[in-house]
Short mmCIF file of C-alpha atoms in Angstrom, two decimals:
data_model
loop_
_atom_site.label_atom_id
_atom_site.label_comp_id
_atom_site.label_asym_id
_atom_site.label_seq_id
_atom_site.Cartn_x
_atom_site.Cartn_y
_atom_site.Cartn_z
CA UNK V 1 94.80 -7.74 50.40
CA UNK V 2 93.02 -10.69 52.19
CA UNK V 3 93.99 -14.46 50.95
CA UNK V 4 91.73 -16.41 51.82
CA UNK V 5 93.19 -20.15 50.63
CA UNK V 6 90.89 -23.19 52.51
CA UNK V 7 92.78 -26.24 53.52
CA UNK V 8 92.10 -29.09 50.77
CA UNK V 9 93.41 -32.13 50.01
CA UNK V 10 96.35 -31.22 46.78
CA UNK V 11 94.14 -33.33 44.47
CA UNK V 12 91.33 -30.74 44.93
CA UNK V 13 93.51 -27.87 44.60
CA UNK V 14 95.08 -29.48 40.85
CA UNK V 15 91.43 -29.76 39.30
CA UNK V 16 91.70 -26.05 38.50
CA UNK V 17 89.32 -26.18 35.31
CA UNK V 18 90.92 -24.66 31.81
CA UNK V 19 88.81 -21.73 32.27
CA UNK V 20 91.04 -20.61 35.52
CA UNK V 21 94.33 -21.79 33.69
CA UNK V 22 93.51 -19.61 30.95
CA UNK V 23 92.65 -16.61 33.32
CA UNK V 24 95.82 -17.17 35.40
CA UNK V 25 97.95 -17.29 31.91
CA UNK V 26 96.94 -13.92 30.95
CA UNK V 27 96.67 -12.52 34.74
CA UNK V 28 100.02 -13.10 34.90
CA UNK V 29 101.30 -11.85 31.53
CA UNK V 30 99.38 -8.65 32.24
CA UNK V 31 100.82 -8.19 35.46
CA UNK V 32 104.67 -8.99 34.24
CA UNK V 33 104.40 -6.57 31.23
CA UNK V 34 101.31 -4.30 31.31
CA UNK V 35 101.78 -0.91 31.78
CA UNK V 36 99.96 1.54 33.80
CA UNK V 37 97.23 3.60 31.39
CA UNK V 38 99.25 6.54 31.11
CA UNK V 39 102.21 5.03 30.39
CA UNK V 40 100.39 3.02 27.51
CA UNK V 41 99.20 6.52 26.21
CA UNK V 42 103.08 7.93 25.50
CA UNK V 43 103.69 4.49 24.26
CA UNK V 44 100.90 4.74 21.61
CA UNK V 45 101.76 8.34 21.04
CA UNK V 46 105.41 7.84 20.26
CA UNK V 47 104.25 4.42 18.26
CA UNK V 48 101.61 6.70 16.05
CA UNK V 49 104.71 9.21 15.00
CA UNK V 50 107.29 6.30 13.96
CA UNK V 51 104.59 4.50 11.72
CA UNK V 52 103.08 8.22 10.49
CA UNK V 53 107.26 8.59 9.43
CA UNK V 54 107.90 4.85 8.18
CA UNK V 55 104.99 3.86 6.76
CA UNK V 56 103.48 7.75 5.50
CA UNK V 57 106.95 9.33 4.48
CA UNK V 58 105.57 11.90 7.09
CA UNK V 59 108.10 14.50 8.22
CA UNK V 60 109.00 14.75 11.70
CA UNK V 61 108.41 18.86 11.65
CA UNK V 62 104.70 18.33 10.37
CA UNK V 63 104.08 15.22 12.71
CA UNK V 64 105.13 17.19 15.56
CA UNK V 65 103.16 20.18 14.33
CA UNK V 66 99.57 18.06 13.98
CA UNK V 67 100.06 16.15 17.22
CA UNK V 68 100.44 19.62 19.29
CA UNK V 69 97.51 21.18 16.89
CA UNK V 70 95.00 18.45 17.84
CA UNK V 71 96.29 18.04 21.28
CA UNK V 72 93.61 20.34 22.68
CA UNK V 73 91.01 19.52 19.42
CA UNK V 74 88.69 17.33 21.55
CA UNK V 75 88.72 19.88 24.38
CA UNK V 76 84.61 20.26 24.22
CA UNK V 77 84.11 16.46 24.17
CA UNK V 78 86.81 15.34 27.14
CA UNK V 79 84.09 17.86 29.31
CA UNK V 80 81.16 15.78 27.96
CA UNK V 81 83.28 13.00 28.88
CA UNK V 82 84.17 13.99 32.23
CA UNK V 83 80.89 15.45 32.73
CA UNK V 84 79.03 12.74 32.11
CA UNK V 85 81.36 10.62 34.17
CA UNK V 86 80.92 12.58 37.27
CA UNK V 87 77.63 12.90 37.18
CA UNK V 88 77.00 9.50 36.14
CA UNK V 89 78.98 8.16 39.64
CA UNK V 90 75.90 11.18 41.68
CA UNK V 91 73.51 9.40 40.06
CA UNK V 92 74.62 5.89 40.64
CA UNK V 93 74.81 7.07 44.58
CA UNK V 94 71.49 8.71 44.57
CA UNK V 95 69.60 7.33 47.70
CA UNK V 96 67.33 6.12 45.92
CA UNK V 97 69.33 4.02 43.77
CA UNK V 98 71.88 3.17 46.58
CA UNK V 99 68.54 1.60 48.37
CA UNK V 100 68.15 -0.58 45.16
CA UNK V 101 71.73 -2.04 44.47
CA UNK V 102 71.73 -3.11 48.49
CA UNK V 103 68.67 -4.78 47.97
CA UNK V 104 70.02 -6.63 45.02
CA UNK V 105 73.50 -7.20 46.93
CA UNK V 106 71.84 -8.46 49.90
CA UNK V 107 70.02 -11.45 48.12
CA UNK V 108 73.52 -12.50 46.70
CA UNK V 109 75.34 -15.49 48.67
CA UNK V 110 78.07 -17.07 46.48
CA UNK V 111 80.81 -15.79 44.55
CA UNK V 112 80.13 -16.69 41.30
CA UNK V 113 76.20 -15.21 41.45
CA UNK V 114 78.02 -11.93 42.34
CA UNK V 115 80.30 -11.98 39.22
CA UNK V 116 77.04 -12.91 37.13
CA UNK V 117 75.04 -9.67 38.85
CA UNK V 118 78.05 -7.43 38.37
CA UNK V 119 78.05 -8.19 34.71
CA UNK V 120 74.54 -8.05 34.33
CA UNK V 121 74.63 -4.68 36.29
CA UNK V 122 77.26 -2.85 34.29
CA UNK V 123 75.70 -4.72 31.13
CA UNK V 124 72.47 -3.39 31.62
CA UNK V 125 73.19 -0.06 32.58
CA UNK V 126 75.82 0.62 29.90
CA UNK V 127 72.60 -0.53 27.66
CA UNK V 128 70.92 2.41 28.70
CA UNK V 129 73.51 4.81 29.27
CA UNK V 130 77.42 4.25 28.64
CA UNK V 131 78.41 6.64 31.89
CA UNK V 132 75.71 5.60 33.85
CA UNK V 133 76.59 1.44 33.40
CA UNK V 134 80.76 2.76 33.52
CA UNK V 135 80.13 3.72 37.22
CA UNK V 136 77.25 1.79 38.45
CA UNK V 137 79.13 -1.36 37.17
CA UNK V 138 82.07 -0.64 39.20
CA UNK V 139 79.67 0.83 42.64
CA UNK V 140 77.39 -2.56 42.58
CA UNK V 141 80.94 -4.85 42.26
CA UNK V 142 82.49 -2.99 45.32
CA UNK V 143 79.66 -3.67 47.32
CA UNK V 144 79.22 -7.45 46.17
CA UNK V 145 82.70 -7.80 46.99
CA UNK V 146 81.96 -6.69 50.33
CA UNK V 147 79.08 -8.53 51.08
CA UNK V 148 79.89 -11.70 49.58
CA UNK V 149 82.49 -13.69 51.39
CA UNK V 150 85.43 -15.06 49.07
CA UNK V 151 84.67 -13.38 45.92
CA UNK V 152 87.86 -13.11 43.79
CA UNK V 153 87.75 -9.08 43.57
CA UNK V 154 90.23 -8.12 40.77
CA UNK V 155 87.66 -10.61 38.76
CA UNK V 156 84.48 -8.82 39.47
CA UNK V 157 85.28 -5.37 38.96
CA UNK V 158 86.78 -6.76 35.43
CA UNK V 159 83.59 -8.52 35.34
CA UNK V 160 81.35 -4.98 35.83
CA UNK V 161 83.47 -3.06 33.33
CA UNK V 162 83.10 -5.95 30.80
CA UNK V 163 79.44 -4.79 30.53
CA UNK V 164 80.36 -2.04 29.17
CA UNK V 165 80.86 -3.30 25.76
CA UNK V 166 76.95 -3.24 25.40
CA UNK V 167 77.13 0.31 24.78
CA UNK V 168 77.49 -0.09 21.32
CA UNK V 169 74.43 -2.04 20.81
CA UNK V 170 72.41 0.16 23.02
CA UNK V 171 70.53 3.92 24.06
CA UNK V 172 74.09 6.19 23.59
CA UNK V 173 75.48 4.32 20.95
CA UNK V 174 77.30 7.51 19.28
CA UNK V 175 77.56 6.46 16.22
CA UNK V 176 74.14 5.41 15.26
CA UNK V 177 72.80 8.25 17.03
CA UNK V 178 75.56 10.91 15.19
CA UNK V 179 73.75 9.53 11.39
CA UNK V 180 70.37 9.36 12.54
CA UNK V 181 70.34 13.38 13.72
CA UNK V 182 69.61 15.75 10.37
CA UNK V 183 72.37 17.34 9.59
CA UNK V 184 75.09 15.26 10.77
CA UNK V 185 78.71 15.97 9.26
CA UNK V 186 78.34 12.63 6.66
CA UNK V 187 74.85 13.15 5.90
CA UNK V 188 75.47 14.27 2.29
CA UNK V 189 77.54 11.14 1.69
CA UNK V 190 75.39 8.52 3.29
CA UNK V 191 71.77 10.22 4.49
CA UNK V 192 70.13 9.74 7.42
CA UNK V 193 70.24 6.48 8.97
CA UNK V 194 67.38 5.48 11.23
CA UNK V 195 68.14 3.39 15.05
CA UNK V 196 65.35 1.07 13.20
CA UNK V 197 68.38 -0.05 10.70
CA UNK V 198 71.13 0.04 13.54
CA UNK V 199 70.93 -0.85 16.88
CA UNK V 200 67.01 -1.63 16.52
CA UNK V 201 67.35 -4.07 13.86
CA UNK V 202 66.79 -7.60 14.29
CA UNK V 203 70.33 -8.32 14.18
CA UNK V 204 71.71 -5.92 16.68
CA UNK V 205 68.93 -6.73 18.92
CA UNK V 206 69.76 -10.75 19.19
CA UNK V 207 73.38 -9.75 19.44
CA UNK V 208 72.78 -7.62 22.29
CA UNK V 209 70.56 -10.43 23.81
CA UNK V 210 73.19 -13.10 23.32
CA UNK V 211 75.94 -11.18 24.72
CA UNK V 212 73.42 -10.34 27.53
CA UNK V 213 73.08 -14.18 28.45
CA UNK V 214 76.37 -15.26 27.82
CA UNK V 215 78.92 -13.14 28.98
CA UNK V 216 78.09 -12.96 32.50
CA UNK V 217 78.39 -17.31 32.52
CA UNK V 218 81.51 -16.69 30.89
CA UNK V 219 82.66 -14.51 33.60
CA UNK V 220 81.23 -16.58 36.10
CA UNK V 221 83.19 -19.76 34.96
CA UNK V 222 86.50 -17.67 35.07
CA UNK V 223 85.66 -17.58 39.42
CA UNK V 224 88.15 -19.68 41.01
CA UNK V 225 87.18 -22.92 42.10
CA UNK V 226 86.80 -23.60 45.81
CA UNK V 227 90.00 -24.31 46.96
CA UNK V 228 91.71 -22.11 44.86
CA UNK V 229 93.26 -18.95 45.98
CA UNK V 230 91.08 -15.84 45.71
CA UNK V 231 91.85 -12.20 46.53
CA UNK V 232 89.56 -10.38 48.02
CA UNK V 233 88.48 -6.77 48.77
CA UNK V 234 90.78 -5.08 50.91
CA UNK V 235 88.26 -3.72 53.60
CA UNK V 236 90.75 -1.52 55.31
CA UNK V 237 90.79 0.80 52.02
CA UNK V 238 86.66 0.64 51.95
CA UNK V 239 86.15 1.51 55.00
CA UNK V 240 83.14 4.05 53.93
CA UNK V 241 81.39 1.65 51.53
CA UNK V 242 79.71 -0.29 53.64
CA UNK V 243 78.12 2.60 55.79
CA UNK V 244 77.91 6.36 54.45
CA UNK V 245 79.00 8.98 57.54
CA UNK V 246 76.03 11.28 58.24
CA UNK V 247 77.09 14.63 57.38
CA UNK V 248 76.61 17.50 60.69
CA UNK V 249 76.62 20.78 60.43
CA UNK V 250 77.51 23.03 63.03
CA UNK V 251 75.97 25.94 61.61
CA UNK V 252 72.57 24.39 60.65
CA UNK V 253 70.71 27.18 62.09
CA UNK V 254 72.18 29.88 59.88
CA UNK V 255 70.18 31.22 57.02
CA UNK V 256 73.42 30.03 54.54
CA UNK V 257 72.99 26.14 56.30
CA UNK V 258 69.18 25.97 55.51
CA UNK V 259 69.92 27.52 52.05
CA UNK V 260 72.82 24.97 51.19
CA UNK V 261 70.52 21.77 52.64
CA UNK V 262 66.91 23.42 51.05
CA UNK V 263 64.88 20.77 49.52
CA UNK V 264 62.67 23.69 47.71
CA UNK V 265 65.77 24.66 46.12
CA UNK V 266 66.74 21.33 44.93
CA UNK V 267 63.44 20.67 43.58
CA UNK V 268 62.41 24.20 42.05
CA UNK V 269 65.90 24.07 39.84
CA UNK V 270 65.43 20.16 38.91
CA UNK V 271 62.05 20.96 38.17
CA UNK V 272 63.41 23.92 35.82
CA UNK V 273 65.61 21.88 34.22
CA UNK V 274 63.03 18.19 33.80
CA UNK V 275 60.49 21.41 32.27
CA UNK V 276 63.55 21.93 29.63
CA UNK V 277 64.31 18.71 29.05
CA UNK V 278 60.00 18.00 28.23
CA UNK V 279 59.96 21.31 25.95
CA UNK V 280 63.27 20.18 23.80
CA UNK V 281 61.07 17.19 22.57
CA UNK V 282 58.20 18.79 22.05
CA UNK V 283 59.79 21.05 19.67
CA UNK V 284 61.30 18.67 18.11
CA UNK V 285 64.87 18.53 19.29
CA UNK V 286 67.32 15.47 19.44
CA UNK V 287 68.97 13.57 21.51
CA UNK V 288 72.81 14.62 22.16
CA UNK V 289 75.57 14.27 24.93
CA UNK V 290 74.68 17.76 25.95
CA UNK V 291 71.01 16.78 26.57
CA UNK V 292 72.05 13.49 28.00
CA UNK V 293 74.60 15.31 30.81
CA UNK V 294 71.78 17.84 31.56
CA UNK V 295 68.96 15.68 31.74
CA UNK V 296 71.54 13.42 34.34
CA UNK V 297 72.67 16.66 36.17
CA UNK V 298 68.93 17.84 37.11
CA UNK V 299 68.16 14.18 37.99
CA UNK V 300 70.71 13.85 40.12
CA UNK V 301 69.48 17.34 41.65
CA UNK V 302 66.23 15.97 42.24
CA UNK V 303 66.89 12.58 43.35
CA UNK V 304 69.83 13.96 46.30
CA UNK V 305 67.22 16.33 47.48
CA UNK V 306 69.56 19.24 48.44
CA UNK V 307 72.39 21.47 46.77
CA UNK V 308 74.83 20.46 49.51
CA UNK V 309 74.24 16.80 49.13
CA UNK V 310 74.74 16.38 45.08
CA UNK V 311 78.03 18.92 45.75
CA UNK V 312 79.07 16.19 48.61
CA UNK V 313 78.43 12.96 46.02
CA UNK V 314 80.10 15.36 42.78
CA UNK V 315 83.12 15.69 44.91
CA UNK V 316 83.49 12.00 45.16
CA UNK V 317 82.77 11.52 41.74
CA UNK V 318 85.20 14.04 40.24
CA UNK V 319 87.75 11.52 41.76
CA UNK V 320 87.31 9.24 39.19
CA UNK V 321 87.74 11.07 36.45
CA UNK V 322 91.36 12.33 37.05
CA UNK V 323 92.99 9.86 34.78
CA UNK V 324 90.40 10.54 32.02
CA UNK V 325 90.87 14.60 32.11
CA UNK V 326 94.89 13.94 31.86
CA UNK V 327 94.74 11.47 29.22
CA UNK V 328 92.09 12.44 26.67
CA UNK V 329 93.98 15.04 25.19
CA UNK V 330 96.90 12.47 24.81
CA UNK V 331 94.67 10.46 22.03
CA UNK V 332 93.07 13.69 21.01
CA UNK V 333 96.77 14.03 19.65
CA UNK V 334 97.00 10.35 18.56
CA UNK V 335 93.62 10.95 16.55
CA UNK V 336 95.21 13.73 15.11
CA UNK V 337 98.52 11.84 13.69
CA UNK V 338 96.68 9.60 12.23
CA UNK V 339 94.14 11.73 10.44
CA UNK V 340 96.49 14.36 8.80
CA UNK V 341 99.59 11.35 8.23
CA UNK V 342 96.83 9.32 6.16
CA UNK V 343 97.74 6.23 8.73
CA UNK V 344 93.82 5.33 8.73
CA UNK V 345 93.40 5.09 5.67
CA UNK V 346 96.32 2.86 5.21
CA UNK V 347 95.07 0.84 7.57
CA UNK V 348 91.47 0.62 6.34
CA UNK V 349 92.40 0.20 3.05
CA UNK V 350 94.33 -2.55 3.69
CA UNK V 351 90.88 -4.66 5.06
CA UNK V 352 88.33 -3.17 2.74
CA UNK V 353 90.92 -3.58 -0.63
CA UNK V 354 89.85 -7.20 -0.30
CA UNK V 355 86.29 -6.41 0.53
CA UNK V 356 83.21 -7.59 -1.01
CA UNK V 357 79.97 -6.08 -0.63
CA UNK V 358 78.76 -8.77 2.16
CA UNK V 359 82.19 -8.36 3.68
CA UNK V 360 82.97 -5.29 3.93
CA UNK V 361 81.29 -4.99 7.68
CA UNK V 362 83.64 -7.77 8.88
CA UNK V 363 87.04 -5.81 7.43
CA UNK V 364 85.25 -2.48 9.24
CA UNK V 365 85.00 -4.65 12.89
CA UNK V 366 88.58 -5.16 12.40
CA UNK V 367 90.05 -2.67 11.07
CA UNK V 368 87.91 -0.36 13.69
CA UNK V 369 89.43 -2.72 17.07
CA UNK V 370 92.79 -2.31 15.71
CA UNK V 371 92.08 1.67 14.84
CA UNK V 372 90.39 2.01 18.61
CA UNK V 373 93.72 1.55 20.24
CA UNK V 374 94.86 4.78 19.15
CA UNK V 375 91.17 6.61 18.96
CA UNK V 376 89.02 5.00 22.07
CA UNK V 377 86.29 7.84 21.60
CA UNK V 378 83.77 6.62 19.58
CA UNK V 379 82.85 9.87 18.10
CA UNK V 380 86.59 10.92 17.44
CA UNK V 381 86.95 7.62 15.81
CA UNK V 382 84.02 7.83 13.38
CA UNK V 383 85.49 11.35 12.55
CA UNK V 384 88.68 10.01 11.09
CA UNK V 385 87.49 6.03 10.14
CA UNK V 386 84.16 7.10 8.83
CA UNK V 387 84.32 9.41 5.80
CA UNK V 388 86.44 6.15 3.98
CA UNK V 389 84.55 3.49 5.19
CA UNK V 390 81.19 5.09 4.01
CA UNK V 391 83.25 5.93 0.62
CA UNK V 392 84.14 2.02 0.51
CA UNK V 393 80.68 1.14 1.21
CA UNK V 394 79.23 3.44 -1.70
CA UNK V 395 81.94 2.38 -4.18
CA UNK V 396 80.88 -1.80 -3.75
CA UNK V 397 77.24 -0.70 -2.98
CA UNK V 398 77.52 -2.29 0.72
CA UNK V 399 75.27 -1.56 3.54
CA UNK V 400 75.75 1.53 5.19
CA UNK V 401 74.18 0.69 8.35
CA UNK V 402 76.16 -2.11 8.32
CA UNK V 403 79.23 -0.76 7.57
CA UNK V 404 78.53 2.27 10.53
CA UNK V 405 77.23 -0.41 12.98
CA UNK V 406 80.35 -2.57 11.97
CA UNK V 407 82.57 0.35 13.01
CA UNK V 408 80.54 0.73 16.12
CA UNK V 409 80.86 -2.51 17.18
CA UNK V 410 84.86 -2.97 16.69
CA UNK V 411 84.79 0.30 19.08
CA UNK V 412 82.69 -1.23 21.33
CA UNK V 413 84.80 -4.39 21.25
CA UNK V 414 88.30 -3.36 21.79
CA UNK V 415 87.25 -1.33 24.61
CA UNK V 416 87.02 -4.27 26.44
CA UNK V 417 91.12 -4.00 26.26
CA UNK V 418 91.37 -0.41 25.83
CA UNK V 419 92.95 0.93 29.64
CA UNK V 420 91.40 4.68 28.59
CA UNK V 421 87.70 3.78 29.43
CA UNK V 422 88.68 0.92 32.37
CA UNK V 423 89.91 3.94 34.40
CA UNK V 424 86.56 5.25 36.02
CA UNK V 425 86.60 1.49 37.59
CA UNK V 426 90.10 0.78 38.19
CA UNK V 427 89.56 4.78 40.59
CA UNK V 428 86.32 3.04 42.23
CA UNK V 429 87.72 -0.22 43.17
CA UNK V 430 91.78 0.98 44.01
CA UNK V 431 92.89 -1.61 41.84
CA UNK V 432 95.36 -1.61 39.14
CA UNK V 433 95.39 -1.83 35.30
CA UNK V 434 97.09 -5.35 35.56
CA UNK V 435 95.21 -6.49 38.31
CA UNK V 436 92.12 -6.78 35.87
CA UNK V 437 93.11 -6.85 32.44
CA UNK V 438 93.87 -10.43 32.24
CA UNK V 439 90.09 -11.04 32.83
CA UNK V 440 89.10 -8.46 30.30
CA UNK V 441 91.43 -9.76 27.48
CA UNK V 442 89.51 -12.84 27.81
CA UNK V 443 85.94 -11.23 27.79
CA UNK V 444 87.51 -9.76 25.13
CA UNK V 445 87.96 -12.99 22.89
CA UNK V 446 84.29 -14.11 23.44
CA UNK V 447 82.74 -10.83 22.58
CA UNK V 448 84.44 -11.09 19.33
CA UNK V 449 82.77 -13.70 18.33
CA UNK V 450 79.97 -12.81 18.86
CA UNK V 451 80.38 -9.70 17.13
CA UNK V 452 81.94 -11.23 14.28
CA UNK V 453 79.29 -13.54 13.83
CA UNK V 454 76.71 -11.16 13.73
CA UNK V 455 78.43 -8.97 11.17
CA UNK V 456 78.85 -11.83 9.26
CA UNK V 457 75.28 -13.33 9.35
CA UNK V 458 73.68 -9.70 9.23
CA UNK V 459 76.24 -8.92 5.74
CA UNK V 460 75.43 -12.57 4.04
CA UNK V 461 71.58 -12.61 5.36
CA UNK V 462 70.66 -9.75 6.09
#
């Protein structure tokens, strides 16, 4: 990739600031010792069976036999997944919404504003949607990065994905939207718990505005300095970013062309599907990741204007999902180990043993980052963290919002180191897992205290 490294006097070049020390520190240490994602995944896997047989007394026999059961358990949800995913890169590239993200790129002139955007970006999208703000994070970096001249690239695509952790505060949230829908799997243990006492509470709400406001300075100040070196986007493997070929076809004027580029099509099936969308709430019905992948799919319909244009963008997009198909049923199997070997319990019981009513949310955000390693899906891991953590909370008559949101919000948090969910972005920009991590492990550190914080203030004052 391009170096671009200006000729200052040495003096300049030793002011590096501690911010960029501590970047290049953990840059490096990623990049000497970091695996690549899928490697990490048989790491974890063959981790999860020597702890289910050292610490569990688990036979190898049964082990073996509950890792290839629940290999293929999660089947339905790595298709939402992927699904949503795919779709979610269409409608990130939807004319429409292409037009918008140049127009913000093109007002953007220094490096550092383009880190801030990025973040704010993937922040704010990931607020509203977690597969929407996954891949529009990523799309609105790559084009900063090739607009803006010396941005430090491996930092803003870490930068875009870091918004991502603002999923768990906002819109898809799973977990406060699994135990506010009737008839969820826990609802006999803990109700029906409304987004007015999760994510819409006071609380939540100033933690998602703080982490709003300060994690894109924090990701700014981790630029280098001018005079430092900086690496930027290789341009030779973007070549189509910049400018998106006109498609021809040399059979436009068969009846098969006009049906595959028909705008009545495209807009008589979106329609069809927007009219579905409007009846399921007027009847009543909720909001679910089936919903939210239809309501996407038709969107996208409508907003590329022809069949043959959302299949040209869907192609694209099913590239970045390869790593997430291959690898899902990988922790489906993980998730499985350390349901039926009792290793979550262990490992919750171990925090909330020492719990007291007001603390019990802060042993649940830790106890849920360390459990995420091995269970990154947030409705997989409420599945197997869940039914004891609501038991704990019911036992020392602590919050159960709290407790839920706490469990959220550790997911939420170690995702910012988790490689499963940085691969959509690490596909978009070419880059790899080590090129980035370094960054994330320190948005990482700030995001936890901010998290903490708030779990502590909401437990002791809320």
């Amino acid at each position: 990739m391009n170096q671009t490294l200006p000729d200052v006097r040495p003096a300049e070049v030793k002011r590096a600031g501690a911010m960029q020390k501590i970047a290049g520190f953990f840059t490096e240490l990623m990049r000497r010792y970091l695996p690549d994602p899928f490697v990490f995944a048989i790491i974890l896997t063959i981790l999860t069976v020597v702890l289910a047989i050292t610490i569990e007394g688990q036979s190898f026999p049964d082990i073996t036999a509950a890792w290839g059961e629940g290999f293929w358990s999660l089947l339905a949800f790595t298709t939402q997944m992927a699904v949503i995913l795919a779709m979610g890169y269409v409608l990130a590239n939807a004319p429409v919404v292409d037009r918008l993200l140049d127009t913000i790129v093109s007002r953007v002139e220094k490096p550092r504003t383009a880190v801030v955007v990025a973040t704010l970006v993937g922040a704010i999208g990931s607020y509203l949607n977690w597969g929407f703000g996954l891949v529009i994070g990523g799309i609105v970096a790559k084009k900063l990065a090739l607009h803006v001249k010396n941005v430090h690239y491996p930092l803003i695509i870490a930068a875009a994905y870091s918004g991502f952790t603002m999923y768990g505060l906002g819109l898809s949230a799973t977990i406060p939207m699994v135990i506010s829908t009737p008839g969820h799997p826990m609802e006999e243990q803990m109700g029906i718990i409304s987004l007015a006492e999760t994510i819409f509470s006071p609380f939540m709400l100033v933690t998602a505005a703080v982490v709003l406001v300060t994690l894109p300075v924090l990701n700014a100040m981790l630029h280098p300095k001018p005079g430092q070196p900086v690496k930027e986007i290789d341009r030779s493997q973007h070549a189509g970013a910049a400018s998106k070929p006109v498609i021809v076809d040399d059979d436009a004027s068969t009846i098969a062309s006009k049906l595959n580029n028909s705008r009545v099509l495209a807009m008589a099936i979106g329609a069809f599907g927007m009219a579905y969308v409007v009846i399921h709430f007027v009847r009543g019905g909720a909001v679910d990741l089936n919903l939210i992948n239809f309501f996407i799919l038709f969107l996208g319909i409508l907003l590329l204007g022809t069949p043959n244009a959302y299949l040209r963008q869907l192609n694209e997009g099913i590239k970045t999902i390869s790593g997430i198909i291959l690898q899902f049923p990988f922790y489906a199997g993980i998730m499985a180990i350390m349901a039926a070997s009792g290793l979550v319990v262990t490992i919750s019981a171990v925090f909330t043993n020492i719990s007291t009513p007001e603390t019990l949310p802060f042993w649940g955000l830790v106890s849920s980052w360390l459990i995420n390693f091995f269970a990154p899906s947030g409705g997989g891991h409420w599945m197997v963290q869940g039914p004891f953590m609501i038991d704990a909370a019911n036992a020392i008559g602590a919050s159960l919002p709290q407790t839920a949101m706490s469990v959220m919000l550790g997911n939420a948090w170690n995702d910012l180191v988790q490689p499963f969910w940085i691969l959509p972005a690490l596909a978009l920009s070419k880059l790899k897992l080590k090129d980035i991590m370094g960054y994330t492990v320190i948005m990482m550190f700030w995001v936890g205290i901010v998290y903490i914080t708030a779990i502590l203030a909401w437990g002791f004052l809320g």
